[in-house]
Amino acid sequence: MPTYLYKDLNTGEIYELVQHMRDDPYTEHPETGAPVKRVLARPAIAFKGSGFYVNDSRKSGGEGGGGE
C-alpha cells in the first residue's frame, strides 16, 4: 500500500499515512481526529550511470564524421 503525506491544518505537522490507492483522502487524522489535508510531494529521482548527459553519447577523438 502506498504512503501519503498529510498536513495537520492546526499545527502544520506533516504525517505519513498508509492507505489504499482507491480510498478517498483523509479529512481528519485517523487516531487524533485533527483536520488534515493531503500534501503532494515530488518523487526523488536520481539518474545514475552513463547515457544521461549529452557528452556521454559522443565518441571521443572527433570520430563519427561530420561536416568537415
PDB file as gemmi writes it, atoms N, CA and C in Angstrom:
CRYST1    1.000    1.000    1.000  90.00  90.00  90.00 P 1                      
ATOM      1  N   MET A   1       0.839  -1.175   0.000  1.00  0.00           N  
ATOM      2  CA  MET A   1       0.000   0.000   0.000  1.00  0.00           C  
ATOM      3  C   MET A   1       0.891   1.248   0.000  1.00  0.00           C  
ATOM      4  N   PRO A   2       0.473   2.273  -0.725  1.00  0.00           N  
ATOM      5  CA  PRO A   2       1.273   3.495  -0.779  1.00  0.00           C  
ATOM      6  C   PRO A   2       1.179   4.317   0.504  1.00  0.00           C  
ATOM      7  N   THR A   3       2.207   5.123   0.724  1.00  0.00           N  
ATOM      8  CA  THR A   3       2.253   6.041   1.844  1.00  0.00           C  
ATOM      9  C   THR A   3       2.014   7.453   1.322  1.00  0.00           C  
ATOM     10  N   TYR A   4       1.114   8.183   1.955  1.00  0.00           N  
ATOM     11  CA  TYR A   4       0.786   9.537   1.541  1.00  0.00           C  
ATOM     12  C   TYR A   4       1.151  10.517   2.654  1.00  0.00           C  
ATOM     13  N   LEU A   5       1.481  11.737   2.261  1.00  0.00           N  
ATOM     14  CA  LEU A   5       1.783  12.789   3.217  1.00  0.00           C  
ATOM     15  C   LEU A   5       0.524  13.596   3.496  1.00  0.00           C  
ATOM     16  N   TYR A   6       0.277  13.854   4.769  1.00  0.00           N  
ATOM     17  CA  TYR A   6      -0.847  14.671   5.197  1.00  0.00           C  
ATOM     18  C   TYR A   6      -0.342  15.745   6.140  1.00  0.00           C  
ATOM     19  N   LYS A   7      -0.919  16.938   6.028  1.00  0.00           N  
ATOM     20  CA  LYS A   7      -0.531  18.061   6.869  1.00  0.00           C  
ATOM     21  C   LYS A   7      -1.663  18.375   7.836  1.00  0.00           C  
ATOM     22  N   ASP A   8      -1.326  18.494   9.125  1.00  0.00           N  
ATOM     23  CA  ASP A   8      -2.291  18.893  10.141  1.00  0.00           C  
ATOM     24  C   ASP A   8      -2.596  20.375   9.933  1.00  0.00           C  
ATOM     25  N   LEU A   9      -3.855  20.722   9.732  1.00  0.00           N  
ATOM     26  CA  LEU A   9      -4.234  22.100   9.438  1.00  0.00           C  
ATOM     27  C   LEU A   9      -4.113  23.019  10.647  1.00  0.00           C  
ATOM     28  N   ASN A  10      -4.116  22.454  11.851  1.00  0.00           N  
ATOM     29  CA  ASN A  10      -3.992  23.275  13.064  1.00  0.00           C  
ATOM     30  C   ASN A  10      -2.541  23.566  13.413  1.00  0.00           C  
ATOM     31  N   THR A  11      -1.698  22.533  13.363  1.00  0.00           N  
ATOM     32  CA  THR A  11      -0.310  22.681  13.824  1.00  0.00           C  
ATOM     33  C   THR A  11       0.701  22.783  12.689  1.00  0.00           C  
ATOM     34  N   GLY A  12       0.347  22.337  11.479  1.00  0.00           N  
ATOM     35  CA  GLY A  12       1.275  22.349  10.358  1.00  0.00           C  
ATOM     36  C   GLY A  12       2.191  21.142  10.328  1.00  0.00           C  
ATOM     37  N   GLU A  13       2.002  20.207  11.242  1.00  0.00           N  
ATOM     38  CA  GLU A  13       2.825  18.998  11.296  1.00  0.00           C  
ATOM     39  C   GLU A  13       2.496  18.086  10.114  1.00  0.00           C  
ATOM     40  N   ILE A  14       3.527  17.425   9.583  1.00  0.00           N  
ATOM     41  CA  ILE A  14       3.370  16.524   8.440  1.00  0.00           C  
ATOM     42  C   ILE A  14       3.335  15.077   8.938  1.00  0.00           C  
ATOM     43  N   TYR A  15       2.365  14.317   8.445  1.00  0.00           N  
ATOM     44  CA  TYR A  15       2.215  12.905   8.804  1.00  0.00           C  
ATOM     45  C   TYR A  15       2.350  12.044   7.552  1.00  0.00           C  
ATOM     46  N   GLU A  16       2.822  10.829   7.739  1.00  0.00           N  
ATOM     47  CA  GLU A  16       2.813   9.816   6.683  1.00  0.00           C  
ATOM     48  C   GLU A  16       1.743   8.802   7.053  1.00  0.00           C  
ATOM     49  N   LEU A  17       0.756   8.657   6.197  1.00  0.00           N  
ATOM     50  CA  LEU A  17      -0.325   7.710   6.452  1.00  0.00           C  
ATOM     51  C   LEU A  17      -0.402   6.716   5.301  1.00  0.00           C  
ATOM     52  N   VAL A  18      -0.617   5.458   5.640  1.00  0.00           N  
ATOM     53  CA  VAL A  18      -0.708   4.384   4.652  1.00  0.00           C  
ATOM     54  C   VAL A  18      -2.179   4.118   4.363  1.00  0.00           C  
ATOM     55  N   GLN A  19      -2.537   4.097   3.067  1.00  0.00           N  
ATOM     56  CA  GLN A  19      -3.905   3.780   2.688  1.00  0.00           C  
ATOM     57  C   GLN A  19      -3.924   3.247   1.262  1.00  0.00           C  
ATOM     58  N   HIS A  20      -5.013   2.583   0.894  1.00  0.00           N  
ATOM     59  CA  HIS A  20      -5.159   2.056  -0.461  1.00  0.00           C  
ATOM     60  C   HIS A  20      -5.293   3.203  -1.456  1.00  0.00           C  
ATOM     61  N   MET A  21      -4.872   2.948  -2.689  1.00  0.00           N  
ATOM     62  CA  MET A  21      -4.954   3.966  -3.735  1.00  0.00           C  
ATOM     63  C   MET A  21      -6.405   4.313  -4.064  1.00  0.00           C  
ATOM     64  N   ARG A  22      -7.292   3.368  -3.932  1.00  0.00           N  
ATOM     65  CA  ARG A  22      -8.686   3.595  -4.305  1.00  0.00           C  
ATOM     66  C   ARG A  22      -9.500   4.256  -3.187  1.00  0.00           C  
ATOM     67  N   ASP A  23      -8.913   4.402  -1.992  1.00  0.00           N  
ATOM     68  CA  ASP A  23      -9.616   5.052  -0.880  1.00  0.00           C  
ATOM     69  C   ASP A  23      -9.637   6.565  -1.064  1.00  0.00           C  
ATOM     70  N   ASP A  24     -10.683   7.191  -0.544  1.00  0.00           N  
ATOM     71  CA  ASP A  24     -10.760   8.653  -0.553  1.00  0.00           C  
ATOM     72  C   ASP A  24      -9.708   9.216   0.409  1.00  0.00           C  
ATOM     73  N   PRO A  25      -9.192  10.414   0.120  1.00  0.00           N  
ATOM     74  CA  PRO A  25      -8.207  11.021   1.034  1.00  0.00           C  
ATOM     75  C   PRO A  25      -8.824  11.283   2.405  1.00  0.00           C  
ATOM     76  N   TYR A  26      -7.998  11.198   3.438  1.00  0.00           N  
ATOM     77  CA  TYR A  26      -8.461  11.503   4.788  1.00  0.00           C  
ATOM     78  C   TYR A  26      -8.779  12.982   4.908  1.00  0.00           C  
ATOM     79  N   THR A  27      -9.777  13.311   5.684  1.00  0.00           N  
ATOM     80  CA  THR A  27     -10.070  14.703   6.016  1.00  0.00           C  
ATOM     81  C   THR A  27      -9.719  14.981   7.467  1.00  0.00           C  
ATOM     82  N   GLU A  28      -9.559  13.905   8.244  1.00  0.00           N  
ATOM     83  CA  GLU A  28      -9.109  14.036   9.627  1.00  0.00           C  
ATOM     84  C   GLU A  28      -8.180  12.881   9.957  1.00  0.00           C  
ATOM     85  N   HIS A  29      -7.266  13.124  10.873  1.00  0.00           N  
ATOM     86  CA  HIS A  29      -6.288  12.103  11.264  1.00  0.00           C  
ATOM     87  C   HIS A  29      -7.036  10.930  11.880  1.00  0.00           C  
ATOM     88  N   PRO A  30      -6.721   9.698  11.458  1.00  0.00           N  
ATOM     89  CA  PRO A  30      -7.483   8.536  11.946  1.00  0.00           C  
ATOM     90  C   PRO A  30      -7.345   8.294  13.447  1.00  0.00           C  
ATOM     91  N   GLU A  31      -6.249   8.726  14.076  1.00  0.00           N  
ATOM     92  CA  GLU A  31      -6.062   8.475  15.512  1.00  0.00           C  
ATOM     93  C   GLU A  31      -6.461   9.667  16.371  1.00  0.00           C  
ATOM     94  N   THR A  32      -6.109  10.886  15.939  1.00  0.00           N  
ATOM     95  CA  THR A  32      -6.345  12.061  16.781  1.00  0.00           C  
ATOM     96  C   THR A  32      -7.612  12.814  16.416  1.00  0.00           C  
ATOM     97  N   GLY A  33      -8.105  12.662  15.185  1.00  0.00           N  
ATOM     98  CA  GLY A  33      -9.294  13.371  14.755  1.00  0.00           C  
ATOM     99  C   GLY A  33      -9.032  14.799  14.314  1.00  0.00           C  
ATOM    100  N   ALA A  34      -7.759  15.205  14.273  1.00  0.00           N  
ATOM    101  CA  ALA A  34      -7.400  16.564  13.845  1.00  0.00           C  
ATOM    102  C   ALA A  34      -7.629  16.706  12.343  1.00  0.00           C  
ATOM    103  N   PRO A  35      -8.054  17.885  11.875  1.00  0.00           N  
ATOM    104  CA  PRO A  35      -8.264  18.076  10.435  1.00  0.00           C  
ATOM    105  C   PRO A  35      -6.933  18.036   9.678  1.00  0.00           C  
ATOM    106  N   VAL A  36      -6.910  17.262   8.588  1.00  0.00           N  
ATOM    107  CA  VAL A  36      -5.694  17.106   7.785  1.00  0.00           C  
ATOM    108  C   VAL A  36      -6.017  17.290   6.311  1.00  0.00           C  
ATOM    109  N   LYS A  37      -4.980  17.576   5.535  1.00  0.00           N  
ATOM    110  CA  LYS A  37      -5.109  17.715   4.091  1.00  0.00           C  
ATOM    111  C   LYS A  37      -3.935  16.997   3.445  1.00  0.00           C  
ATOM    112  N   ARG A  38      -4.194  16.278   2.335  1.00  0.00           N  
ATOM    113  CA  ARG A  38      -3.141  15.554   1.642  1.00  0.00           C  
ATOM    114  C   ARG A  38      -2.188  16.547   0.977  1.00  0.00           C  
ATOM    115  N   VAL A  39      -0.889  16.274   1.105  1.00  0.00           N  
ATOM    116  CA  VAL A  39       0.151  17.124   0.543  1.00  0.00           C  
ATOM    117  C   VAL A  39       0.811  16.367  -0.602  1.00  0.00           C  
ATOM    118  N   LEU A  40       0.990  17.048  -1.736  1.00  0.00           N  
ATOM    119  CA  LEU A  40       1.693  16.439  -2.858  1.00  0.00           C  
ATOM    120  C   LEU A  40       3.185  16.633  -2.677  1.00  0.00           C  
ATOM    121  N   ALA A  41       3.949  15.577  -2.908  1.00  0.00           N  
ATOM    122  CA  ALA A  41       5.399  15.639  -2.774  1.00  0.00           C  
ATOM    123  C   ALA A  41       6.041  15.172  -4.068  1.00  0.00           C  
ATOM    124  N   ARG A  42       7.172  15.773  -4.395  1.00  0.00           N  
ATOM    125  CA  ARG A  42       7.912  15.353  -5.591  1.00  0.00           C  
ATOM    126  C   ARG A  42       8.608  14.027  -5.327  1.00  0.00           C  
ATOM    127  N   PRO A  43       8.576  13.135  -6.294  1.00  0.00           N  
ATOM    128  CA  PRO A  43       9.319  11.882  -6.108  1.00  0.00           C  
ATOM    129  C   PRO A  43      10.819  12.148  -6.223  1.00  0.00           C  
ATOM    130  N   ALA A  44      11.597  11.406  -5.495  1.00  0.00           N  
ATOM    131  CA  ALA A  44      13.053  11.535  -5.549  1.00  0.00           C  
ATOM    132  C   ALA A  44      13.581  10.645  -6.670  1.00  0.00           C  
ATOM    133  N   ILE A  45      14.088  11.267  -7.734  1.00  0.00           N  
ATOM    134  CA  ILE A  45      14.616  10.521  -8.871  1.00  0.00           C  
ATOM    135  C   ILE A  45      16.079  10.891  -9.039  1.00  0.00           C  
ATOM    136  N   ALA A  46      16.940   9.897  -9.120  1.00  0.00           N  
ATOM    137  CA  ALA A  46      18.364  10.134  -9.336  1.00  0.00           C  
ATOM    138  C   ALA A  46      18.794   9.320 -10.548  1.00  0.00           C  
ATOM    139  N   PHE A  47      19.264  10.011 -11.584  1.00  0.00           N  
ATOM    140  CA  PHE A  47      19.754   9.347 -12.779  1.00  0.00           C  
ATOM    141  C   PHE A  47      21.229   9.042 -12.586  1.00  0.00           C  
ATOM    142  N   LYS A  48      21.570   7.783 -12.544  1.00  0.00           N  
ATOM    143  CA  LYS A  48      22.957   7.382 -12.326  1.00  0.00           C  
ATOM    144  C   LYS A  48      23.431   6.532 -13.493  1.00  0.00           C  
ATOM    145  N   GLY A  49      24.716   6.563 -13.750  1.00  0.00           N  
ATOM    146  CA  GLY A  49      25.287   5.767 -14.822  1.00  0.00           C  
ATOM    147  C   GLY A  49      25.517   6.606 -16.058  1.00  0.00           C  
ATOM    148  N   SER A  50      25.979   5.959 -17.111  1.00  0.00           N  
ATOM    149  CA  SER A  50      26.285   6.685 -18.340  1.00  0.00           C  
ATOM    150  C   SER A  50      25.048   6.775 -19.220  1.00  0.00           C  
ATOM    151  N   GLY A  51      25.069   7.738 -20.151  1.00  0.00           N  
ATOM    152  CA  GLY A  51      23.980   7.872 -21.100  1.00  0.00           C  
ATOM    153  C   GLY A  51      22.957   8.914 -20.750  1.00  0.00           C  
ATOM    154  N   PHE A  52      23.135   9.649 -19.648  1.00  0.00           N  
ATOM    155  CA  PHE A  52      22.158  10.642 -19.248  1.00  0.00           C  
ATOM    156  C   PHE A  52      22.567  12.061 -19.614  1.00  0.00           C  
ATOM    157  N   TYR A  53      23.777  12.218 -20.102  1.00  0.00           N  
ATOM    158  CA  TYR A  53      24.259  13.547 -20.456  1.00  0.00           C  
ATOM    159  C   TYR A  53      24.641  13.570 -21.923  1.00  0.00           C  
ATOM    160  N   VAL A  54      24.647  14.734 -22.539  1.00  0.00           N  
ATOM    161  CA  VAL A  54      24.956  14.886 -23.953  1.00  0.00           C  
ATOM    162  C   VAL A  54      26.358  14.373 -24.248  1.00  0.00           C  
ATOM    163  N   ASN A  55      27.316  14.669 -23.382  1.00  0.00           N  
ATOM    164  CA  ASN A  55      28.697  14.262 -23.640  1.00  0.00           C  
ATOM    165  C   ASN A  55      28.931  12.762 -23.429  1.00  0.00           C  
ATOM    166  N   ASP A  56      27.994  12.031 -22.839  1.00  0.00           N  
ATOM    167  CA  ASP A  56      28.157  10.586 -22.664  1.00  0.00           C  
ATOM    168  C   ASP A  56      27.923   9.832 -23.966  1.00  0.00           C  
ATOM    169  N   SER A  57      27.151  10.375 -24.882  1.00  0.00           N  
ATOM    170  CA  SER A  57      26.818   9.646 -26.097  1.00  0.00           C  
ATOM    171  C   SER A  57      27.744   9.979 -27.263  1.00  0.00           C  
ATOM    172  N   ARG A  58      28.619  10.963 -27.091  1.00  0.00           N  
ATOM    173  CA  ARG A  58      29.540  11.331 -28.152  1.00  0.00           C  
ATOM    174  C   ARG A  58      30.803  10.500 -28.077  1.00  0.00           C  
ATOM    175  N   LYS A  59      31.350  10.210 -29.233  1.00  0.00           N  
ATOM    176  CA  LYS A  59      32.619   9.487 -29.271  1.00  0.00           C  
ATOM    177  C   LYS A  59      33.749  10.487 -29.102  1.00  0.00           C  
ATOM    178  N   SER A  60      34.771  10.093 -28.392  1.00  0.00           N  
ATOM    179  CA  SER A  60      35.898  10.997 -28.180  1.00  0.00           C  
ATOM    180  C   SER A  60      36.862  10.925 -29.363  1.00  0.00           C  
ATOM    181  N   GLY A  61      37.657  11.970 -29.562  1.00  0.00           N  
ATOM    182  CA  GLY A  61      38.670  11.967 -30.610  1.00  0.00           C  
ATOM    183  C   GLY A  61      38.179  12.473 -31.948  1.00  0.00           C  
ATOM    184  N   GLY A  62      36.979  13.020 -32.048  1.00  0.00           N  
ATOM    185  CA  GLY A  62      36.491  13.589 -33.284  1.00  0.00           C  
ATOM    186  C   GLY A  62      36.051  12.560 -34.315  1.00  0.00           C  
ATOM    187  N   GLU A  63      35.814  11.320 -33.905  1.00  0.00           N  
ATOM    188  CA  GLU A  63      35.348  10.303 -34.847  1.00  0.00           C  
ATOM    189  C   GLU A  63      33.857  10.512 -35.125  1.00  0.00           C  
ATOM    190  N   GLY A  64      33.371   9.844 -36.134  1.00  0.00           N  
ATOM    191  CA  GLY A  64      31.949   9.871 -36.418  1.00  0.00           C  
ATOM    192  C   GLY A  64      31.584  10.769 -37.572  1.00  0.00           C  
ATOM    193  N   GLY A  65      32.551  11.367 -38.201  1.00  0.00           N  
ATOM    194  CA  GLY A  65      32.235  12.190 -39.373  1.00  0.00           C  
ATOM    195  C   GLY A  65      31.671  13.526 -38.978  1.00  0.00           C  
ATOM    196  N   GLY A  66      31.058  14.160 -39.911  1.00  0.00           N  
ATOM    197  CA  GLY A  66      30.526  15.487 -39.656  1.00  0.00           C  
ATOM    198  C   GLY A  66      30.582  16.292 -40.934  1.00  0.00           C  
ATOM    199  N   GLY A  67      30.564  17.581 -40.803  1.00  0.00           N  
ATOM    200  CA  GLY A  67      30.559  18.453 -41.959  1.00  0.00           C  
ATOM    201  C   GLY A  67      31.946  18.907 -42.399  1.00  0.00           C  
ATOM    202  N   GLU A  68      32.968  18.113 -42.141  1.00  0.00           N  
ATOM    203  CA  GLU A  68      34.328  18.521 -42.498  1.00  0.00           C  
ATOM    204  C   GLU A  68      34.671  18.186 -43.897  1.00  0.00           C  
TER     205      GLU A  68                                                      
END                                                                             
